[in-house]
Short mmCIF file of C-alpha atoms and ligand atoms in Angstrom, two decimals:
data_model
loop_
_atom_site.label_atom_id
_atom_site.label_comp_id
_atom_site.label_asym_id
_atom_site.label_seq_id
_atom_site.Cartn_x
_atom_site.Cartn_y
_atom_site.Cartn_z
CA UNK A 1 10.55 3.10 10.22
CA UNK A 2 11.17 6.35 8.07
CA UNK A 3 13.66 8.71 8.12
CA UNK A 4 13.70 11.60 10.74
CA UNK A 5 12.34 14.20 9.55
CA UNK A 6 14.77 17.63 9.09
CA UNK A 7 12.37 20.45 9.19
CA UNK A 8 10.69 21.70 11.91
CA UNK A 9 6.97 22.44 11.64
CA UNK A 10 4.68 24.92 13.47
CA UNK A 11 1.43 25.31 13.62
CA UNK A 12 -1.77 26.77 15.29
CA UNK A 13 -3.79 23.50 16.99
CA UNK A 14 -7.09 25.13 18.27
CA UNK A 15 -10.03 25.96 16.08
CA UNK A 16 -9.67 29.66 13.77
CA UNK A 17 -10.99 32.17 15.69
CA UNK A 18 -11.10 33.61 19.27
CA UNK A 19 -10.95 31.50 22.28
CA UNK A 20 -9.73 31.02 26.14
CA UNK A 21 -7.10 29.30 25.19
CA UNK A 22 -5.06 28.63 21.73
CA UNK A 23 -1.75 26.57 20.96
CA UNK A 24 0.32 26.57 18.40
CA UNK A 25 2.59 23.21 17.68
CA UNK A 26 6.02 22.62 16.95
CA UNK A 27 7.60 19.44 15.77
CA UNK A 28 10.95 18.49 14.40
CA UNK A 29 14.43 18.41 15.49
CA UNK A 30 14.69 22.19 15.90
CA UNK A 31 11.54 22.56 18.05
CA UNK A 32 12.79 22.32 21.34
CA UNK A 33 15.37 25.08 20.56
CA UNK A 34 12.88 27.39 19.23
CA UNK A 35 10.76 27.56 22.04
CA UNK A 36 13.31 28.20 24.15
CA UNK A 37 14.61 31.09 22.19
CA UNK A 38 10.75 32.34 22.08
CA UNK A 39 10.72 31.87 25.80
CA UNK A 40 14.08 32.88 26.81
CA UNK A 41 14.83 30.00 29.24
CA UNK A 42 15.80 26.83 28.90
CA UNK A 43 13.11 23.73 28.77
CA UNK A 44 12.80 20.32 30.99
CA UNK A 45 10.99 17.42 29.76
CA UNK A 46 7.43 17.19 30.06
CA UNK A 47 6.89 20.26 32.37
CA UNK A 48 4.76 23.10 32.54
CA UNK A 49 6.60 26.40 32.30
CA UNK A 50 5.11 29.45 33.28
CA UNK A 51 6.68 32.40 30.59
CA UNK A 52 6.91 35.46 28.99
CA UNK A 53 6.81 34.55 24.76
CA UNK A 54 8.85 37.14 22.92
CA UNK A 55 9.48 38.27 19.94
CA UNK A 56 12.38 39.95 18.36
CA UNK A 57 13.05 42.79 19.76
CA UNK A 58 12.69 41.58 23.25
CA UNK A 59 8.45 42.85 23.72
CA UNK A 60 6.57 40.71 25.07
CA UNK A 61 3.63 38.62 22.96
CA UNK A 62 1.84 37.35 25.27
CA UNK A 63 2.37 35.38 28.50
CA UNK A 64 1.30 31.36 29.05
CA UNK A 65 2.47 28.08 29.41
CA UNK A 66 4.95 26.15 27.69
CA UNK A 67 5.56 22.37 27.34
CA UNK A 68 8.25 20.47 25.95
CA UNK A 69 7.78 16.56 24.92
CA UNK A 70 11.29 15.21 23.47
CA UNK A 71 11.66 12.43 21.11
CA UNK A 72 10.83 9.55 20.65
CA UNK A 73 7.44 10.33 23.42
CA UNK A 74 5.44 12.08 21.77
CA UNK A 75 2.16 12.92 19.70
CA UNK A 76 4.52 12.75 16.50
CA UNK A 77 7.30 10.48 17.29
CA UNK A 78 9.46 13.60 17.45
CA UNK A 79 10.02 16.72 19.65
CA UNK A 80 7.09 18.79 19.96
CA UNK A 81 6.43 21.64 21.42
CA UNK A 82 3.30 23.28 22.62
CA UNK A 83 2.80 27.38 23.13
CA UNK A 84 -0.25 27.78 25.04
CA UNK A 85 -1.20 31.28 25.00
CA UNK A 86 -4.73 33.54 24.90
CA UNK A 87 -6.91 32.37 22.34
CA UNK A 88 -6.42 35.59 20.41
CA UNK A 89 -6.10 34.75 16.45
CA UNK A 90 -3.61 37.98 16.74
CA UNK A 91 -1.26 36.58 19.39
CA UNK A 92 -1.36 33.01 17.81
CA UNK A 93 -0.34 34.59 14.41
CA UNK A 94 2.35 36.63 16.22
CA UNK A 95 3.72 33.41 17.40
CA UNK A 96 4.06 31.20 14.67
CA UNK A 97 5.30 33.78 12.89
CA UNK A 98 8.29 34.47 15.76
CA UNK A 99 8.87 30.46 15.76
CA UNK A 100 9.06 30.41 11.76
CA UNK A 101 11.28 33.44 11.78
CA UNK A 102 13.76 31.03 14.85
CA UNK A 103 13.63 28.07 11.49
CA UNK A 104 10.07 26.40 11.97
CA UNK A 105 8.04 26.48 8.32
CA UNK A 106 4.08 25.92 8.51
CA UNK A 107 3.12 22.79 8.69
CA UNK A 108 0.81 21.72 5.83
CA UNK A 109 -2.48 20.16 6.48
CA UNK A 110 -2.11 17.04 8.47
CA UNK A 111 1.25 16.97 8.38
CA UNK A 112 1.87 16.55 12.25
CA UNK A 113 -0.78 13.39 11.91
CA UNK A 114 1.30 12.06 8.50
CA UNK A 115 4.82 12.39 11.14
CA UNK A 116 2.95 10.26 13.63
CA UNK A 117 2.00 7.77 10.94
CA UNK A 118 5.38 7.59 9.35
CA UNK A 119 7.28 7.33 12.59
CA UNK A 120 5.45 4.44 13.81
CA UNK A 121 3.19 6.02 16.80
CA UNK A 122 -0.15 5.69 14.33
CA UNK A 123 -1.22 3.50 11.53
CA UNK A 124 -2.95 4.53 8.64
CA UNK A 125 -6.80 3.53 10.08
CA UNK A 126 -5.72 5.30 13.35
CA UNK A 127 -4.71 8.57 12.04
CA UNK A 128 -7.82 8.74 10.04
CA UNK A 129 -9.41 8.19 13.21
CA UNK A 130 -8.10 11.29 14.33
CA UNK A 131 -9.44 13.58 11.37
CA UNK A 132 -12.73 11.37 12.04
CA UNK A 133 -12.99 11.82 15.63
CA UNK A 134 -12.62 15.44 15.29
CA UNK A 135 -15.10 15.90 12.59
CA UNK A 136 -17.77 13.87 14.59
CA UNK A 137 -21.26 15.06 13.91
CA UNK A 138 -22.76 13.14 17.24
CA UNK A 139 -21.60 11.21 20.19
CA UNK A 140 -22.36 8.00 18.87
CA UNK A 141 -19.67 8.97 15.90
CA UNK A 142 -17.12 10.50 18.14
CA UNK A 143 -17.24 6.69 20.20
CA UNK A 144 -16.71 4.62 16.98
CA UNK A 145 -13.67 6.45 15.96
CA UNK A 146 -12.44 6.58 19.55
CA UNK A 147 -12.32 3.29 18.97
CA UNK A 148 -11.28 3.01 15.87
CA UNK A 149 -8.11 5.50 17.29
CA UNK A 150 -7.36 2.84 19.60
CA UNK A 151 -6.66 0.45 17.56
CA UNK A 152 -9.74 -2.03 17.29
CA UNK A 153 -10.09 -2.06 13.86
CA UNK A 154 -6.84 -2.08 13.02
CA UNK A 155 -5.73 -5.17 15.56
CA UNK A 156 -8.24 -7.09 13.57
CA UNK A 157 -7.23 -6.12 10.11
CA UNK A 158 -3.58 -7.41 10.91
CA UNK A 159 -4.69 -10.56 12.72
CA UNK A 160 -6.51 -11.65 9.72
CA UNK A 161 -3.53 -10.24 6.97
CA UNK A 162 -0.81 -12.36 9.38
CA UNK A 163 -3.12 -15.20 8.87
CA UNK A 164 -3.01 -15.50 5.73
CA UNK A 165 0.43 -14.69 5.30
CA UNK A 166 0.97 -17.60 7.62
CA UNK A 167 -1.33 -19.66 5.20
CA UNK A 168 0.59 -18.27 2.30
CA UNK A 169 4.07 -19.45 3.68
CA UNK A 170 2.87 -23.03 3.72
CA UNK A 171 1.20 -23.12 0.22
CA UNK A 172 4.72 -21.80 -0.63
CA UNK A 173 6.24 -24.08 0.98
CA UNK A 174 4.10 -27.02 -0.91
CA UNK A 175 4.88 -25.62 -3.98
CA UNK A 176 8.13 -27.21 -3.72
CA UNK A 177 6.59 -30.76 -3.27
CA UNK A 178 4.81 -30.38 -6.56
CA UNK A 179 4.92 -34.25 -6.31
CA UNK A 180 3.21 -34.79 -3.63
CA UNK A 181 -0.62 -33.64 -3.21
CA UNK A 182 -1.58 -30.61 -1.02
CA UNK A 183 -3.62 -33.15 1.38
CA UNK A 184 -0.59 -34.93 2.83
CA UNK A 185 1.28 -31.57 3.20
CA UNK A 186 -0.95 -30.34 5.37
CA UNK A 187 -3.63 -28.78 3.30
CA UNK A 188 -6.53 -29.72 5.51
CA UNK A 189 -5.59 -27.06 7.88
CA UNK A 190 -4.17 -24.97 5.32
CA UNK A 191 -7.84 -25.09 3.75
CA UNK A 192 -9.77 -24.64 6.94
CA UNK A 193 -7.32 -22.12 7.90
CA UNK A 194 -8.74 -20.04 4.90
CA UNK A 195 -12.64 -20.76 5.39
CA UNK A 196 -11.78 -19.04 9.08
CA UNK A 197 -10.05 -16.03 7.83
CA UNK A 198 -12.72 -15.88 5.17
CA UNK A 199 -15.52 -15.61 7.92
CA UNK A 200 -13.44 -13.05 9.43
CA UNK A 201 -13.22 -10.84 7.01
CA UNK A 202 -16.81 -11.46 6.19
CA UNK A 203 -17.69 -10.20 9.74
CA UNK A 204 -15.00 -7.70 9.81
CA UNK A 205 -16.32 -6.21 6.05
CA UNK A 206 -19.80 -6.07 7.93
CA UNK A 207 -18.74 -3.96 10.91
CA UNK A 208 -16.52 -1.45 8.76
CA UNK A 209 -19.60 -1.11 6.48
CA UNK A 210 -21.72 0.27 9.69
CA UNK A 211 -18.87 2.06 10.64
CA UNK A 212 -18.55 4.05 7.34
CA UNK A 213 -22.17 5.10 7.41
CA UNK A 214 -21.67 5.77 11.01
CA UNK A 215 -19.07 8.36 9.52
CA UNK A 216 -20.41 9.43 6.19
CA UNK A 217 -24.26 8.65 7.78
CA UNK A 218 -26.78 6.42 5.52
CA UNK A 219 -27.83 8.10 1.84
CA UNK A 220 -31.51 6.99 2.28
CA UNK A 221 -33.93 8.31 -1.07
CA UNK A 222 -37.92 8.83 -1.21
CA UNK A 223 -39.33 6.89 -4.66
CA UNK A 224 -42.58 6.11 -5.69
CA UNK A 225 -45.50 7.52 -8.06
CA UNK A 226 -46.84 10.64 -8.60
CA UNK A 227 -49.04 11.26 -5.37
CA UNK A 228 -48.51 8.63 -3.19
CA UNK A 229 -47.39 11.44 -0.74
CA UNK A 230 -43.62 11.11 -0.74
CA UNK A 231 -43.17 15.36 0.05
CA UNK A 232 -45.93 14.93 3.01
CA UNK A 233 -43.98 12.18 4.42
CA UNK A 234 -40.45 13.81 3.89
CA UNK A 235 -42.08 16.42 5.70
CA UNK A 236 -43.51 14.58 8.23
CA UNK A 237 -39.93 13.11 8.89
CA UNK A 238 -38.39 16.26 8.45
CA UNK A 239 -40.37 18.40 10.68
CA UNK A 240 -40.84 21.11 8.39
CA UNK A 241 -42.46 21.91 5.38
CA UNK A 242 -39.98 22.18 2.62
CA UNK A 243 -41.20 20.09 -0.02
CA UNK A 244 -44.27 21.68 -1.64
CA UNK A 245 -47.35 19.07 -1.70
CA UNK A 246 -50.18 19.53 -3.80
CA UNK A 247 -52.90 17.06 -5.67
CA UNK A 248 -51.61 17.50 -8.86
CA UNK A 249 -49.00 14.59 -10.64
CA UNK A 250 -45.92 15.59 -11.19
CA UNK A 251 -45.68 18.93 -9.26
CA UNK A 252 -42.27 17.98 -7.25
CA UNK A 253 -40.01 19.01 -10.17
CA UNK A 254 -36.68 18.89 -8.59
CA UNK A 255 -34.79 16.74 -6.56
CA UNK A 256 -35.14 18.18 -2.57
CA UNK A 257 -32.29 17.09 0.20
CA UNK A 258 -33.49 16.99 3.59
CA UNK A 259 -30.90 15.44 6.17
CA UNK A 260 -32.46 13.89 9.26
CA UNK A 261 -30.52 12.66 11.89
CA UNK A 262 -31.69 9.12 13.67
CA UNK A 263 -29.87 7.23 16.36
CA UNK A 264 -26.35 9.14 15.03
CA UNK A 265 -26.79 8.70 11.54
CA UNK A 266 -27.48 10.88 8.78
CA UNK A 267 -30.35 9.68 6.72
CA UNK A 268 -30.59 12.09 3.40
CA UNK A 269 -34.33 12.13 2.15
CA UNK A 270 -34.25 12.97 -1.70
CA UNK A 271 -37.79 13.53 -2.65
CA UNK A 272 -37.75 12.69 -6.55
CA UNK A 273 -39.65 13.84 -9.60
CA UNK A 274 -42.32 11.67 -9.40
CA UNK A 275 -40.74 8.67 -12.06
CA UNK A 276 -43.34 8.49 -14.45
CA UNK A 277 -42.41 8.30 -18.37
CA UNK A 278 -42.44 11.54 -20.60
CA UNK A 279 -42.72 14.79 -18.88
CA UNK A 280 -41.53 18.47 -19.73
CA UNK A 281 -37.81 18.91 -20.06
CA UNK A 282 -37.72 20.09 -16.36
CA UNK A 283 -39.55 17.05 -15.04
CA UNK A 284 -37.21 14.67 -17.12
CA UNK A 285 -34.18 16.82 -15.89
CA UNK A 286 -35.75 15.65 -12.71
CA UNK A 287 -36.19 12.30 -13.59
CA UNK A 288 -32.34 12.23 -14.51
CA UNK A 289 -31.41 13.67 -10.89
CA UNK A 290 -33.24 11.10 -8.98
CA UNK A 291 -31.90 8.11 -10.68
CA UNK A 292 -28.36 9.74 -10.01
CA UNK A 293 -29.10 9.81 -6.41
CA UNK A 294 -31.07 6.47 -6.66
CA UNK A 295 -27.47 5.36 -7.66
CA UNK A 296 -25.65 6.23 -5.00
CA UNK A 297 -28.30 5.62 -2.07
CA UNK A 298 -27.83 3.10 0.54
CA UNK A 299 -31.47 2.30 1.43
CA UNK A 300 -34.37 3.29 -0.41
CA UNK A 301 -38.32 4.54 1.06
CA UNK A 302 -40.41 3.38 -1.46
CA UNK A 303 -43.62 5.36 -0.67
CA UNK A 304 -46.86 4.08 -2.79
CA UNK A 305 -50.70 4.42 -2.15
CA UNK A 306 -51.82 1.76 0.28
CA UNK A 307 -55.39 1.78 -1.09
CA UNK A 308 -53.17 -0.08 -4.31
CA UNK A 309 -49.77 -1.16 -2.91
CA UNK A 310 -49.18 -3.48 -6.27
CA UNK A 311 -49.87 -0.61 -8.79
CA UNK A 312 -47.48 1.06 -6.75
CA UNK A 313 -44.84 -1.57 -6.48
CA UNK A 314 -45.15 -2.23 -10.49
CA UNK A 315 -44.35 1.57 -11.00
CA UNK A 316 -41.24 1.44 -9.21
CA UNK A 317 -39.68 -1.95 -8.74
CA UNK A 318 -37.43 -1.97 -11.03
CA UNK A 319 -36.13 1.55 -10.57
CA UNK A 320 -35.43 0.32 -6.33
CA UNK A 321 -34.07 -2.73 -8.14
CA UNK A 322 -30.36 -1.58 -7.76
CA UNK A 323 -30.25 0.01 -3.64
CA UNK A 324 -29.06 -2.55 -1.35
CA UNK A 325 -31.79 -2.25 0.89
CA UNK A 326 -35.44 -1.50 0.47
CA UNK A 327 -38.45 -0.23 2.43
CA UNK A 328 -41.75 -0.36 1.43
CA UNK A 329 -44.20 2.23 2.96
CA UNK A 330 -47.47 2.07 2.03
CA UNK A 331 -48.58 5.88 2.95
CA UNK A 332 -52.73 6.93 3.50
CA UNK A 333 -53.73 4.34 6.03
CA UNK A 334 -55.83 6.80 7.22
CA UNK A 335 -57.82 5.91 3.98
CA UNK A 336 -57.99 1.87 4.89
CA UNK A 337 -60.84 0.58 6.30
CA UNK A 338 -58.38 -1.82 7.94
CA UNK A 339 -54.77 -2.20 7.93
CA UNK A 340 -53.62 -5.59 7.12
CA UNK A 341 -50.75 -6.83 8.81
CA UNK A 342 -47.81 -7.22 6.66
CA UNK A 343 -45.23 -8.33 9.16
CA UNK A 344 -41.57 -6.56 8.68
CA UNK A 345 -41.48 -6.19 4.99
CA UNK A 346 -43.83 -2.86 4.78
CA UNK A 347 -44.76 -0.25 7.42
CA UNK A 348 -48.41 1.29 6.99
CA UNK A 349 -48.26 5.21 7.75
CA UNK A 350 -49.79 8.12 6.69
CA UNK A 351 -48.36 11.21 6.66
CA UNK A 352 -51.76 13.26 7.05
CA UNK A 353 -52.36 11.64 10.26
CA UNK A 354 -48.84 10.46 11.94
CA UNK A 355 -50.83 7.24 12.16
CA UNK A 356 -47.18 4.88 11.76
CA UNK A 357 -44.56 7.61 12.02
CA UNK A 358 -43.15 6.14 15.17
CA UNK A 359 -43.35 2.63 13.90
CA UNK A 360 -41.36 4.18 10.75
CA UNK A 361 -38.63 5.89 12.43
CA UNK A 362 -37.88 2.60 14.71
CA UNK A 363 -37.42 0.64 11.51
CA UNK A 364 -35.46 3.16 9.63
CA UNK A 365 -33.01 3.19 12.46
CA UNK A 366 -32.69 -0.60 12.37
CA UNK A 367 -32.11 -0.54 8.82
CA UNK A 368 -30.09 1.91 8.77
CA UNK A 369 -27.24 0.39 10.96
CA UNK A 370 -28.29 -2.65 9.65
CA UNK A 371 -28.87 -6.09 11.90
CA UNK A 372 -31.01 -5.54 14.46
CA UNK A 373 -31.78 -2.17 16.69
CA UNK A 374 -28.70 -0.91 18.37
CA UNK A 375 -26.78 -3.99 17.33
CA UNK A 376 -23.47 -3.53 17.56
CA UNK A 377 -23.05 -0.14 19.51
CA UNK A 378 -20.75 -1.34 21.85
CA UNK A 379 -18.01 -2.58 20.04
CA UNK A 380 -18.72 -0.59 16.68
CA UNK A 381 -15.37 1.81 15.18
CA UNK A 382 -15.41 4.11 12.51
CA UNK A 383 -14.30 3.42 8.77
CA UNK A 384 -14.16 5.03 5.41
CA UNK A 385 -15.22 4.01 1.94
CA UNK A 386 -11.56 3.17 1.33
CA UNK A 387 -11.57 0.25 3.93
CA UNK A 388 -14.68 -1.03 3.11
CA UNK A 389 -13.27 -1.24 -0.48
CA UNK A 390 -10.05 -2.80 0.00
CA UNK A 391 -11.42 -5.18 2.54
CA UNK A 392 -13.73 -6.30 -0.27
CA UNK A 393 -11.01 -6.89 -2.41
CA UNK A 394 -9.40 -8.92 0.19
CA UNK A 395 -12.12 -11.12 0.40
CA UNK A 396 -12.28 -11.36 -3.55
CA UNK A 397 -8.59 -12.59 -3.20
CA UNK A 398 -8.97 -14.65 -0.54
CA UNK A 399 -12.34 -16.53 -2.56
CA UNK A 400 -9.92 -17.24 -5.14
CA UNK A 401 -7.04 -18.34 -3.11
CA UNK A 402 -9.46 -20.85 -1.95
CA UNK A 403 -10.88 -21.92 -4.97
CA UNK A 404 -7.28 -22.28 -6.50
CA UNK A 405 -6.37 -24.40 -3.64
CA UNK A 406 -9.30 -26.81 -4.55
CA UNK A 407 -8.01 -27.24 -8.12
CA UNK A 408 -4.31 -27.43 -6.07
CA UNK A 409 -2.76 -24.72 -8.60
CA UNK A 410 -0.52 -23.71 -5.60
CA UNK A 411 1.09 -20.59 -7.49
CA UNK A 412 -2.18 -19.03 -7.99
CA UNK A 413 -3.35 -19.38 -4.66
CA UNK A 414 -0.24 -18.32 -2.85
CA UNK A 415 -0.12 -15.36 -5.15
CA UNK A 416 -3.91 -14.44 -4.46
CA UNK A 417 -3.28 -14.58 -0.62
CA UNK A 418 -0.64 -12.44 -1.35
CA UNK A 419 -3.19 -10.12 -3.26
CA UNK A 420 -5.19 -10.44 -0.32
CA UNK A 421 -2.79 -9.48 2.50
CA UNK A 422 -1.39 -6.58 0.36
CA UNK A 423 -5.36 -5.18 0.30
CA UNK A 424 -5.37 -5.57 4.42
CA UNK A 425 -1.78 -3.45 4.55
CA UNK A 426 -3.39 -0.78 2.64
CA UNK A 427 -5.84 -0.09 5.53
CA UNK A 428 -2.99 0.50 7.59
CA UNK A 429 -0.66 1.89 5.59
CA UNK A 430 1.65 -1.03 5.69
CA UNK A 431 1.64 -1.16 2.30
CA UNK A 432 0.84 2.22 0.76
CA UNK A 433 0.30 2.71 -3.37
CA UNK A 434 1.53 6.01 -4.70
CA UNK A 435 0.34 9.06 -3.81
CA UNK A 436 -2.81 7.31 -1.58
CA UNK A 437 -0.66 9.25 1.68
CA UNK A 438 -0.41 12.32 0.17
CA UNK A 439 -3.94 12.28 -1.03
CA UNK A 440 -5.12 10.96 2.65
CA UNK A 441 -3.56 13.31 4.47
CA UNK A 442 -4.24 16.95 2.60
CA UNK A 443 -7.98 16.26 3.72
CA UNK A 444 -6.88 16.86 7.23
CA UNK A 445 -6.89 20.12 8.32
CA UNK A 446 -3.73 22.55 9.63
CA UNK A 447 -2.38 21.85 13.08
CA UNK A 448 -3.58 17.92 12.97
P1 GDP B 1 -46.08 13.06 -3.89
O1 GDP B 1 -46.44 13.44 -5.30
O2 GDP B 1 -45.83 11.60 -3.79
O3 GDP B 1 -44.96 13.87 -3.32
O4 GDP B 1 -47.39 13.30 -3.02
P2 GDP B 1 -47.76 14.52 -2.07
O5 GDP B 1 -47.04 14.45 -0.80
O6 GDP B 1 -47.66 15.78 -2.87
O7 GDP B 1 -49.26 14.16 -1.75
C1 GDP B 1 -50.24 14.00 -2.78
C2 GDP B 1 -51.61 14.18 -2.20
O8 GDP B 1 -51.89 13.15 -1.26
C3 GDP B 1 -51.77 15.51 -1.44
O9 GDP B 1 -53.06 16.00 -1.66
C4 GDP B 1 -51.62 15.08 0.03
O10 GDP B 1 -52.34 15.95 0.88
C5 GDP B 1 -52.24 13.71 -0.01
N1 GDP B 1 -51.71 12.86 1.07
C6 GDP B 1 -50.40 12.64 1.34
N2 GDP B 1 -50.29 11.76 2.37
C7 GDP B 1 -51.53 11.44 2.76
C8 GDP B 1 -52.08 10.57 3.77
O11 GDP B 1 -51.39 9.93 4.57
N3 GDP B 1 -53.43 10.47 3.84
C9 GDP B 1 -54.25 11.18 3.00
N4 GDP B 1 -55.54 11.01 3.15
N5 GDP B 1 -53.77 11.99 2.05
C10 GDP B 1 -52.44 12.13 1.91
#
């Protein structure tokens, strides 16, 4: 797929600092030849030597185990070379600096993931999964992007893109026949061909939303008026008493993060200014900061009085206008005489007695992963904003493909499934715009 690479990179694998164990990498054509200079015996394939690692002058580094994994089977595509010695930061640095001095040069950061990606032993999706998998906060994550490493999301990114190519080749194909009309060319199946992959990548866009707030967990922001008790609740969720609640309007000035985590996702409270009109210059600073994070949230808590839901609602409706999703809470049932049941759209609670609180987490989980509780779990994978957003913009193609086909302007269409399947290859890294690699990969860290 790429050219072989010419410089040999090295590397320390395990985590900074001191451990049992600690490994430093090699990969590259000179890798092999390195070690066995470092070790002072010659290397067979895929065994574990027993050595002495040496430096220079002949002293000893330390002693350990050595493996050798040639070309084209390994973790990179090329030979690679692992030094497993004591965990010692000093004895790891000692290496790497004996295996550049042989003709290794550091490796920058993900460099040994990028080789695996452009030698065809990763795609693109996978060797994110990596950096993901790593970086898991939860077991929940670290699953998803298992998955996601083994290819799930990926097999059904390219089943739908060679779909559509497959689509595309016969609109092409028609385009030659301008005479004759799509229909007796086959362009019934051509057109249900595209309503399918269009449900696909419906479902598919679905699934790799969940999986990105799996990964980057849910933004989730308080709102609602002055003293409906949105900084006793976050506190009640929270477990702690970081926001500062008092009886007077307007005391919670600033904009307060509290991260909770629910069912393996991160739901980020943002208890705002209360987001009345006018205000000091502080409170309207405020004011700014929580529409900022209102912008960016996923799901919003909007927290109002439940002896006046409606007055509540009024006050904030328009600013919970723009999050996707919306919960309403009506907070101080303890207050109510009664608490009417308002089926799934609100949840009564109230933060001075827990009266709700379980009833409240159960739905913010649901919400949160969106679909129904748990949905999902078994066959869910990891993804990143970037997927999400270029399988969006496949769909956008494909929508127009379709509706191009109706009006039978056959260029247009073949040229938006080509649109289309050229969104799907950037997932993978089959097709890759400038510089999206390079920017990909420096977010990984050394040794990957
Ligand atoms: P915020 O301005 O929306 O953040 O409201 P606060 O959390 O500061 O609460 C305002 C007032 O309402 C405080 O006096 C709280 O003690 C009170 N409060 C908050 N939640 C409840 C509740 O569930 N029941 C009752 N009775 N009072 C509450």
């Amino acid at each position: 797929m790429a050219e072989a690479a010419t410089e040999t990179i090295a590397a320390i694998a395990t985590a900074a600092g001191a451990g049992g164990v600690g490994i430093v990498r090699l990969s590259g054509p000179r890798a092999r030849t390195i070690a066995a200079r470092l070790c002072r015996r010659k290397l067979a394939p895929r065994h574990a030597h027993y050595v002495r690692f040496s430096d220079a002058d002949g002293t000893t580094i330390d002693d350990g185990i050595v493996l050798w994994f040639p070309a084209p089977h390994s973790f990179t595509g090329e030979d690679v070379v692992e030094l497993q010695a004591h965990g010692s930061p000093v004895v790891l640095q000692q290496l790497l600096a004996r295996a550049c001095a042989l003709g290794a040069r550091h490796a920058r950061p993900g460099e040994f993931s990028e080789r695996a990606f452009l030698n065809g032993r990763i795609d693109l999706a996978q060797a994110e999964a990596i950096a993901d998998l790593i970086a898991a906060a939860d077991s929940r994550a670290a699953r998803a992007a298992r998955r996601a490493l083994d290819g799930v999301f990926s097999q059904r990114v390219d089943a739908i893109a060679e779909t559509l190519l497959a689509l595309r080749v016969h609109v092409e194909a028609a385009i030659d026949f301008a005479d004759e009309s799509l229909d007796t060319l086959g362009g019934r199946e051509v057109k249900t061909g595209l309503q399918q992959a269009l449900a696909q990548l419906s479902a598919l866009l679905a699934e790799a939303e969940r999986g990105r707030k799996l990964r980057d967990g849910v933004h989730a922001v308080i709102v609602g008026p002055p003293n409906a008790g949105k900084s006793s609740l976050l506190n009640v969720l929270a477990g702690s008493d970081r926001a500062i609640v008092t009886d007077i309007a307007g005391t919670t000035r600033d904009t307060l993060h509290e991260t909770i985590r629910l069912d393996g996702l991160e739901l980020t409270l943002v208890d705002t200014a209360g987001l009345r009109e006018g205000g000091d210059a502080i409170e309207r600073e405020g004011m700014r900061r929580a529409r900022a994070e209102l912008q960016r949230a996923d799901l919003a808590l909007a927290v109002v009085d439940a002896r006046d839901p409606l007055a509540g609602r009024n006050a904030v409706a328009d600013v919970v206008a723009q999050v996707p999703q919306i919960l309403w809470i009506h907070n101080k049932a303890d207050l109510l005489a009664r608490v009417a049941d308002d089926g799934d759209t609100v949840v009564h609670v109230s933060a001075a007695s827990g009266y709700g609180i379980d009833a409240l987490h159960r739905r913010l989980r649901a919400l949160a992963v969106g679909g129904a509780e748990g949905a999902g779990a078994d066959g869910e994978f990891s993804a990143r904003a970037r997927h999400v957003e270029a399988l969006r913009r496949a769909s956008t193609h494909a929508e127009n493909a379709n509706r191009e086909l109706g009006h039978e302007r056959l260029e247009l269409a073949a040229e938006e499934l080509r649109l289309s399947q050229d969104a799907l290859g950037e997932i993978t890294g089959r097709i890759s715009p400038d510089d999206m690699l390079g920017r990909i990969f420096s977010t990984f860290c050394i040794g990957k």
